[in-house]
Amino acid sequence: MLAAETPPSESYEFKQLLAPSAFNSRLQIQDYQAALTHQLSSLGKLDGQLSLADQGGINYYDTKDCLLKQQGIIVRHRMHHQHWQLTIKQRSVYPQQLKLSPLMASGVMQADVLAKPQLHTIYGISQSLPQQKMPATIAELIQQFPALGRIAAIRDAAELALLPITQTGLQQSVYQGPVLPLGKHRLKFSLTLWSLGNNHPPLLSEISFKINNKHHKLDTETLQSAYLILETLATMSAWQGPINSTKTHWLYQQQHRCGGAVTYPATETPAK
């Protein structure tokens, strides 16, 4: 079970990168859902169909020397349900470390559980604002998110410019729909695709499912079952993706930015 000293997370999202070439058409998406339904049949019936729920531009930003990455900070600017949204997220494998973060005062704890390269959890605190224009500098970003100014390394670099991780605009397509009942919870599956545009093949694909825990009543049995589902997804060899653990890891690596992966203090396997 979860360690007693771990601050409770508002949600747990289980994620697995897939092979992009397996999702070049709507028919291939349907084939994956059929295989997913069959693979999870022993755990329950997967109801609903993967259908396009959201689509729009997306990019991530950092300084030239990746100062934000060094602090475990991710900055994302995306079109979300037809409105531009600016998000900052601080991540760590140590939830106690995030509990002391300046971002915690106005943010909530979330947990991403990943199967590769080994089963592990990355905790995060995120804050989002409706924002059409992307801030040009660290100083402008601090104006939008004042808590960042309490992190000395970021405050002292206020004059640095924020640059897009990729110079080529990415398009994100999110398919949602299938639901798997699990105890008192309902796991809603999402398929996320990144491409260079609507008519281009995917560069990245990810399957995920989320458990809300807003009232901190997530029981150990349900969490154990969710781990089992994630491990089951990782065994579907026909759709095996890269070993990179997250979409942002993949993006930094593809753009050869500052050593590739987003920096975290260390990797630890979560108790189950």
mmCIF file of C-alpha atoms in Angstrom:
data_model
loop_
_atom_site.group_PDB
_atom_site.id
_atom_site.type_symbol
_atom_site.label_atom_id
_atom_site.label_comp_id
_atom_site.label_asym_id
_atom_site.label_seq_id
_atom_site.Cartn_x
_atom_site.Cartn_y
_atom_site.Cartn_z
ATOM 1 C CA MET A 1 0.000 0.000 0.000
ATOM 2 C CA LEU A 2 1.029 3.655 -0.222
ATOM 3 C CA ALA A 3 3.513 4.833 2.382
ATOM 4 C CA ALA A 4 1.863 6.609 5.291
ATOM 5 C CA GLU A 5 4.028 9.714 4.943
ATOM 6 C CA THR A 6 3.053 10.226 1.281
ATOM 7 C CA PRO A 7 0.794 13.288 0.885
ATOM 8 C CA PRO A 8 -2.482 12.177 -0.704
ATOM 9 C CA SER A 9 -2.837 12.813 -4.430
ATOM 10 C CA GLU A 10 -5.998 14.260 -5.951
ATOM 11 C CA SER A 11 -5.703 11.833 -8.860
ATOM 12 C CA TYR A 12 -3.656 8.948 -10.188
ATOM 13 C CA GLU A 13 -3.098 8.755 -13.934
ATOM 14 C CA PHE A 14 -1.611 5.571 -15.371
ATOM 15 C CA LYS A 15 0.256 6.039 -18.655
ATOM 16 C CA GLN A 16 1.941 3.960 -21.331
ATOM 17 C CA LEU A 17 3.608 5.200 -24.530
ATOM 18 C CA LEU A 18 2.657 3.207 -27.626
ATOM 19 C CA ALA A 19 4.021 2.721 -31.148
ATOM 20 C CA PRO A 20 2.938 5.780 -33.213
ATOM 21 C CA SER A 21 2.835 3.781 -36.454
ATOM 22 C CA ALA A 22 -0.062 1.731 -35.027
ATOM 23 C CA PHE A 23 -2.426 4.739 -35.138
ATOM 24 C CA ASN A 24 -2.247 6.084 -38.687
ATOM 25 C CA SER A 25 -5.984 5.671 -39.296
ATOM 26 C CA ARG A 26 -9.327 5.484 -37.538
ATOM 27 C CA LEU A 27 -9.432 1.766 -38.365
ATOM 28 C CA GLN A 28 -6.148 1.191 -36.521
ATOM 29 C CA ILE A 29 -7.536 3.024 -33.487
ATOM 30 C CA GLN A 30 -10.553 0.701 -33.564
ATOM 31 C CA ASP A 31 -8.239 -2.318 -33.838
ATOM 32 C CA TYR A 32 -6.354 -1.171 -30.746
ATOM 33 C CA GLN A 33 -9.553 -0.699 -28.782
ATOM 34 C CA ALA A 34 -10.719 -4.195 -29.734
ATOM 35 C CA ALA A 35 -7.412 -5.639 -28.528
ATOM 36 C CA LEU A 36 -7.595 -3.554 -25.351
ATOM 37 C CA THR A 37 -11.125 -4.772 -24.620
ATOM 38 C CA HIS A 38 -10.033 -8.379 -25.078
ATOM 39 C CA GLN A 39 -6.872 -7.936 -22.978
ATOM 40 C CA LEU A 40 -8.823 -6.497 -20.034
ATOM 41 C CA SER A 41 -11.846 -8.803 -20.284
ATOM 42 C CA SER A 42 -10.864 -10.747 -17.153
ATOM 43 C CA LEU A 43 -11.062 -7.506 -15.142
ATOM 44 C CA GLY A 44 -14.405 -6.314 -16.473
ATOM 45 C CA LYS A 45 -16.226 -5.035 -19.541
ATOM 46 C CA LEU A 46 -14.788 -1.992 -21.285
ATOM 47 C CA ASP A 47 -17.762 0.129 -22.390
ATOM 48 C CA GLY A 48 -17.716 2.901 -24.989
ATOM 49 C CA GLN A 49 -15.656 3.813 -28.027
ATOM 50 C CA LEU A 50 -12.536 5.914 -28.472
ATOM 51 C CA SER A 51 -13.758 9.089 -30.168
ATOM 52 C CA LEU A 52 -12.105 12.443 -30.821
ATOM 53 C CA ALA A 53 -12.776 14.690 -27.804
ATOM 54 C CA ASP A 54 -10.206 17.486 -28.165
ATOM 55 C CA GLN A 55 -7.707 18.740 -30.711
ATOM 56 C CA GLY A 56 -5.339 21.697 -31.003
ATOM 57 C CA GLY A 57 -1.828 23.050 -30.973
ATOM 58 C CA ILE A 58 0.609 22.263 -28.168
ATOM 59 C CA ASN A 59 4.202 23.132 -27.260
ATOM 60 C CA TYR A 60 6.520 23.191 -24.253
ATOM 61 C CA TYR A 61 8.945 25.961 -23.294
ATOM 62 C CA ASP A 62 12.243 26.318 -21.444
ATOM 63 C CA THR A 63 15.300 28.551 -21.367
ATOM 64 C CA LYS A 64 18.236 27.961 -23.709
ATOM 65 C CA ASP A 65 20.079 26.043 -20.971
ATOM 66 C CA CYS A 66 16.941 24.278 -19.704
ATOM 67 C CA LEU A 67 16.837 26.027 -16.334
ATOM 68 C CA LEU A 68 13.209 25.023 -15.797
ATOM 69 C CA LYS A 69 13.948 21.379 -16.471
ATOM 70 C CA GLN A 70 16.734 21.494 -13.879
ATOM 71 C CA GLN A 71 14.169 22.633 -11.290
ATOM 72 C CA GLY A 72 11.689 19.909 -12.280
ATOM 73 C CA ILE A 73 9.419 22.555 -13.872
ATOM 74 C CA ILE A 74 7.483 21.966 -17.078
ATOM 75 C CA VAL A 75 5.800 24.831 -18.972
ATOM 76 C CA ARG A 76 3.100 23.892 -21.475
ATOM 77 C CA HIS A 77 1.044 26.099 -23.818
ATOM 78 C CA ARG A 78 -1.804 24.349 -25.599
ATOM 79 C CA MET A 79 -5.209 24.698 -27.164
ATOM 80 C CA HIS A 80 -7.571 22.978 -24.709
ATOM 81 C CA HIS A 81 -11.224 22.654 -25.740
ATOM 82 C CA GLN A 82 -10.849 25.580 -28.179
ATOM 83 C CA HIS A 83 -9.179 27.884 -25.650
ATOM 84 C CA TRP A 84 -5.465 28.526 -25.135
ATOM 85 C CA GLN A 85 -4.198 27.398 -21.744
ATOM 86 C CA LEU A 86 -0.870 28.002 -20.007
ATOM 87 C CA THR A 87 0.214 25.380 -17.473
ATOM 88 C CA ILE A 88 3.170 25.015 -15.139
ATOM 89 C CA LYS A 89 3.910 21.748 -13.403
ATOM 90 C CA GLN A 90 6.605 20.845 -10.913
ATOM 91 C CA ARG A 91 7.466 17.157 -10.756
ATOM 92 C CA SER A 92 9.429 14.886 -8.459
ATOM 93 C CA VAL A 93 9.543 11.233 -7.487
ATOM 94 C CA TYR A 94 9.495 12.471 -3.878
ATOM 95 C CA PRO A 95 6.006 13.725 -2.935
ATOM 96 C CA GLN A 96 7.287 15.094 0.375
ATOM 97 C CA GLN A 97 9.594 17.391 -1.606
ATOM 98 C CA LEU A 98 6.642 18.803 -3.530
ATOM 99 C CA LYS A 99 4.661 19.303 -0.349
ATOM 100 C CA LEU A 100 7.228 21.969 0.593
ATOM 101 C CA SER A 101 7.152 23.631 -2.844
ATOM 102 C CA PRO A 102 5.852 27.219 -3.184
ATOM 103 C CA LEU A 103 3.502 25.905 -5.876
ATOM 104 C CA MET A 104 1.702 23.706 -3.353
ATOM 105 C CA ALA A 105 -0.169 26.650 -1.786
ATOM 106 C CA SER A 106 -2.346 27.094 -4.874
ATOM 107 C CA GLY A 107 -1.958 23.707 -6.546
ATOM 108 C CA VAL A 108 -2.960 20.107 -5.954
ATOM 109 C CA MET A 109 -0.908 16.920 -5.852
ATOM 110 C CA GLN A 110 -1.261 14.549 -8.792
ATOM 111 C CA ALA A 111 0.504 11.285 -9.549
ATOM 112 C CA ASP A 112 1.530 9.796 -12.899
ATOM 113 C CA VAL A 113 2.219 6.062 -12.755
ATOM 114 C CA LEU A 114 4.346 4.681 -15.586
ATOM 115 C CA ALA A 115 5.297 1.159 -16.589
ATOM 116 C CA LYS A 116 8.588 1.886 -18.352
ATOM 117 C CA PRO A 117 11.546 1.724 -18.153
ATOM 118 C CA GLN A 118 10.380 0.213 -14.852
ATOM 119 C CA LEU A 119 7.231 0.721 -12.825
ATOM 120 C CA HIS A 120 7.514 4.095 -11.100
ATOM 121 C CA THR A 121 5.514 7.122 -9.980
ATOM 122 C CA ILE A 122 6.182 10.784 -10.740
ATOM 123 C CA TYR A 123 4.305 13.228 -8.524
ATOM 124 C CA GLY A 124 3.359 16.687 -9.733
ATOM 125 C CA ILE A 125 1.745 19.970 -8.756
ATOM 126 C CA SER A 126 0.122 21.829 -11.625
ATOM 127 C CA GLN A 127 -1.452 25.235 -12.101
ATOM 128 C CA SER A 128 -3.231 26.448 -15.239
ATOM 129 C CA LEU A 129 -4.493 29.779 -16.559
ATOM 130 C CA PRO A 130 -6.396 30.806 -19.696
ATOM 131 C CA GLN A 131 -3.617 32.497 -21.651
ATOM 132 C CA GLN A 132 -3.521 33.058 -25.411
ATOM 133 C CA LYS A 133 -0.094 34.727 -25.512
ATOM 134 C CA MET A 134 2.914 32.736 -24.388
ATOM 135 C CA PRO A 135 5.176 34.695 -21.933
ATOM 136 C CA ALA A 136 8.454 35.677 -23.588
ATOM 137 C CA THR A 137 10.694 35.614 -20.502
ATOM 138 C CA ILE A 138 10.985 34.046 -17.058
ATOM 139 C CA ALA A 139 9.943 37.421 -15.580
ATOM 140 C CA GLU A 140 6.691 37.384 -17.568
ATOM 141 C CA LEU A 141 6.061 33.790 -16.510
ATOM 142 C CA ILE A 142 6.512 34.779 -12.848
ATOM 143 C CA GLN A 143 3.942 37.547 -13.359
ATOM 144 C CA GLN A 144 1.440 34.852 -14.353
ATOM 145 C CA PHE A 145 2.530 32.397 -11.638
ATOM 146 C CA PRO A 146 3.976 34.431 -8.707
ATOM 147 C CA ALA A 147 4.840 31.285 -6.709
ATOM 148 C CA LEU A 148 7.647 30.593 -9.191
ATOM 149 C CA GLY A 149 9.368 33.734 -7.925
ATOM 150 C CA ARG A 150 9.909 32.041 -4.570
ATOM 151 C CA ILE A 151 12.208 29.481 -6.223
ATOM 152 C CA ALA A 152 15.593 31.240 -6.045
ATOM 153 C CA ALA A 153 17.133 29.737 -9.192
ATOM 154 C CA ILE A 154 14.135 30.810 -11.268
ATOM 155 C CA ARG A 155 13.783 34.262 -9.660
ATOM 156 C CA ASP A 156 17.473 35.011 -10.273
ATOM 157 C CA ALA A 157 17.107 34.191 -13.980
ATOM 158 C CA ALA A 158 14.173 36.526 -14.627
ATOM 159 C CA GLU A 159 15.745 38.076 -17.747
ATOM 160 C CA LEU A 160 16.157 34.767 -19.594
ATOM 161 C CA ALA A 161 14.010 34.143 -22.674
ATOM 162 C CA LEU A 162 11.551 31.268 -22.904
ATOM 163 C CA LEU A 163 12.008 29.240 -26.081
ATOM 164 C CA PRO A 164 9.790 26.537 -27.615
ATOM 165 C CA ILE A 165 11.159 23.025 -27.205
ATOM 166 C CA THR A 166 10.245 22.327 -30.820
ATOM 167 C CA GLN A 167 10.299 24.938 -33.576
ATOM 168 C CA THR A 168 7.698 22.938 -35.488
ATOM 169 C CA GLY A 169 4.200 23.279 -34.099
ATOM 170 C CA LEU A 170 2.715 20.096 -32.710
ATOM 171 C CA GLN A 171 -0.934 19.097 -32.973
ATOM 172 C CA GLN A 172 -2.476 17.112 -30.110
ATOM 173 C CA SER A 173 -5.505 14.874 -30.675
ATOM 174 C CA VAL A 174 -7.193 13.277 -27.661
ATOM 175 C CA TYR A 175 -9.575 10.331 -28.081
ATOM 176 C CA GLN A 176 -11.736 9.449 -25.095
ATOM 177 C CA GLY A 177 -14.635 7.154 -24.319
ATOM 178 C CA PRO A 178 -14.019 3.627 -23.018
ATOM 179 C CA VAL A 179 -14.786 3.173 -19.328
ATOM 180 C CA LEU A 180 -13.883 0.224 -17.104
ATOM 181 C CA PRO A 181 -15.720 -0.112 -13.751
ATOM 182 C CA LEU A 182 -13.263 -0.865 -10.967
ATOM 183 C CA GLY A 183 -14.742 -1.169 -7.489
ATOM 184 C CA LYS A 184 -16.394 2.155 -6.675
ATOM 185 C CA HIS A 185 -14.378 3.879 -9.399
ATOM 186 C CA ARG A 186 -14.736 4.219 -13.165
ATOM 187 C CA LEU A 187 -11.525 4.237 -15.185
ATOM 188 C CA LYS A 188 -11.874 6.404 -18.274
ATOM 189 C CA PHE A 189 -9.342 5.628 -20.999
ATOM 190 C CA SER A 190 -7.771 8.255 -23.258
ATOM 191 C CA LEU A 191 -5.581 7.919 -26.340
ATOM 192 C CA THR A 192 -3.346 10.945 -27.005
ATOM 193 C CA LEU A 193 -1.627 11.462 -30.363
ATOM 194 C CA TRP A 194 0.951 14.114 -31.274
ATOM 195 C CA SER A 195 1.558 14.945 -34.930
ATOM 196 C CA LEU A 196 2.697 17.822 -37.162
ATOM 197 C CA GLY A 197 -0.883 18.430 -38.312
ATOM 198 C CA ASN A 198 -4.250 16.816 -38.992
ATOM 199 C CA ASN A 199 -3.072 15.061 -42.147
ATOM 200 C CA HIS A 200 0.261 13.849 -40.797
ATOM 201 C CA PRO A 201 0.978 10.484 -39.146
ATOM 202 C CA PRO A 202 1.454 10.487 -35.369
ATOM 203 C CA LEU A 203 4.909 11.140 -33.942
ATOM 204 C CA LEU A 204 3.882 9.997 -30.467
ATOM 205 C CA SER A 205 0.995 8.020 -28.979
ATOM 206 C CA GLU A 206 -0.003 7.345 -25.388
ATOM 207 C CA ILE A 207 -2.756 5.353 -23.695
ATOM 208 C CA SER A 208 -3.789 6.452 -20.223
ATOM 209 C CA PHE A 209 -6.492 6.004 -17.620
ATOM 210 C CA LYS A 210 -7.224 8.075 -14.540
ATOM 211 C CA ILE A 211 -8.589 7.497 -11.041
ATOM 212 C CA ASN A 212 -9.944 10.536 -9.237
ATOM 213 C CA ASN A 213 -9.108 10.689 -5.530
ATOM 214 C CA LYS A 214 -10.444 14.129 -4.576
ATOM 215 C CA HIS A 215 -11.805 12.918 -1.253
ATOM 216 C CA HIS A 216 -8.755 10.691 -0.596
ATOM 217 C CA LYS A 217 -10.851 7.536 -0.377
ATOM 218 C CA LEU A 218 -8.933 5.462 -2.908
ATOM 219 C CA ASP A 219 -8.666 1.962 -1.451
ATOM 220 C CA THR A 220 -5.625 -0.279 -1.732
ATOM 221 C CA GLU A 221 -7.466 -3.008 -3.670
ATOM 222 C CA THR A 222 -8.495 -0.577 -6.417
ATOM 223 C CA LEU A 223 -4.985 0.836 -6.644
ATOM 224 C CA GLN A 224 -3.526 -2.683 -6.862
ATOM 225 C CA SER A 225 -5.920 -3.483 -9.721
ATOM 226 C CA ALA A 226 -4.908 -0.292 -11.529
ATOM 227 C CA TYR A 227 -1.240 -1.313 -11.305
ATOM 228 C CA LEU A 228 -2.199 -4.689 -12.778
ATOM 229 C CA ILE A 229 -4.019 -3.016 -15.668
ATOM 230 C CA LEU A 230 -0.993 -0.846 -16.421
ATOM 231 C CA GLU A 231 1.298 -3.860 -16.402
ATOM 232 C CA THR A 232 -1.155 -5.636 -18.707
ATOM 233 C CA LEU A 233 -1.039 -2.722 -21.172
ATOM 234 C CA ALA A 234 2.750 -2.952 -21.206
ATOM 235 C CA THR A 235 2.577 -6.591 -22.334
ATOM 236 C CA MET A 236 0.619 -5.823 -25.540
ATOM 237 C CA SER A 237 3.657 -6.345 -27.759
ATOM 238 C CA ALA A 238 2.005 -5.383 -31.067
ATOM 239 C CA TRP A 239 1.631 -1.826 -29.737
ATOM 240 C CA GLN A 240 4.873 -1.557 -27.752
ATOM 241 C CA GLY A 241 6.190 1.999 -27.683
ATOM 242 C CA PRO A 242 9.544 3.552 -26.764
ATOM 243 C CA ILE A 243 10.922 3.058 -23.276
ATOM 244 C CA ASN A 244 10.758 6.803 -22.569
ATOM 245 C CA SER A 245 8.590 7.345 -19.541
ATOM 246 C CA THR A 246 6.645 10.499 -20.459
ATOM 247 C CA LYS A 247 5.628 12.672 -23.403
ATOM 248 C CA THR A 248 7.847 15.515 -22.192
ATOM 249 C CA HIS A 249 10.793 13.126 -21.819
ATOM 250 C CA TRP A 250 10.236 12.109 -25.446
ATOM 251 C CA LEU A 251 9.993 15.734 -26.601
ATOM 252 C CA TYR A 252 13.215 16.877 -24.937
ATOM 253 C CA GLN A 253 15.015 13.821 -26.284
ATOM 254 C CA GLN A 254 13.716 14.252 -29.849
ATOM 255 C CA GLN A 255 14.814 17.882 -29.891
ATOM 256 C CA HIS A 256 18.216 17.051 -28.311
ATOM 257 C CA ARG A 257 17.584 19.595 -25.581
ATOM 258 C CA CYS A 258 19.885 19.531 -22.541
ATOM 259 C CA GLY A 259 20.488 15.812 -22.292
ATOM 260 C CA GLY A 260 17.029 14.661 -23.302
ATOM 261 C CA ALA A 261 15.022 13.617 -20.277
ATOM 262 C CA VAL A 262 13.243 15.970 -17.934
ATOM 263 C CA THR A 263 15.201 16.096 -14.670
ATOM 264 C CA TYR A 264 13.812 14.437 -11.546
ATOM 265 C CA PRO A 265 15.726 13.978 -8.279
ATOM 266 C CA ALA A 266 15.805 10.166 -8.559
ATOM 267 C CA THR A 267 13.668 7.206 -9.530
ATOM 268 C CA GLU A 268 11.980 5.038 -6.943
ATOM 269 C CA THR A 269 9.483 2.216 -7.398
ATOM 270 C CA PRO A 270 6.184 2.906 -5.623
ATOM 271 C CA ALA A 271 4.929 0.562 -2.914
ATOM 272 C CA LYS A 272 2.007 -1.516 -4.082
#
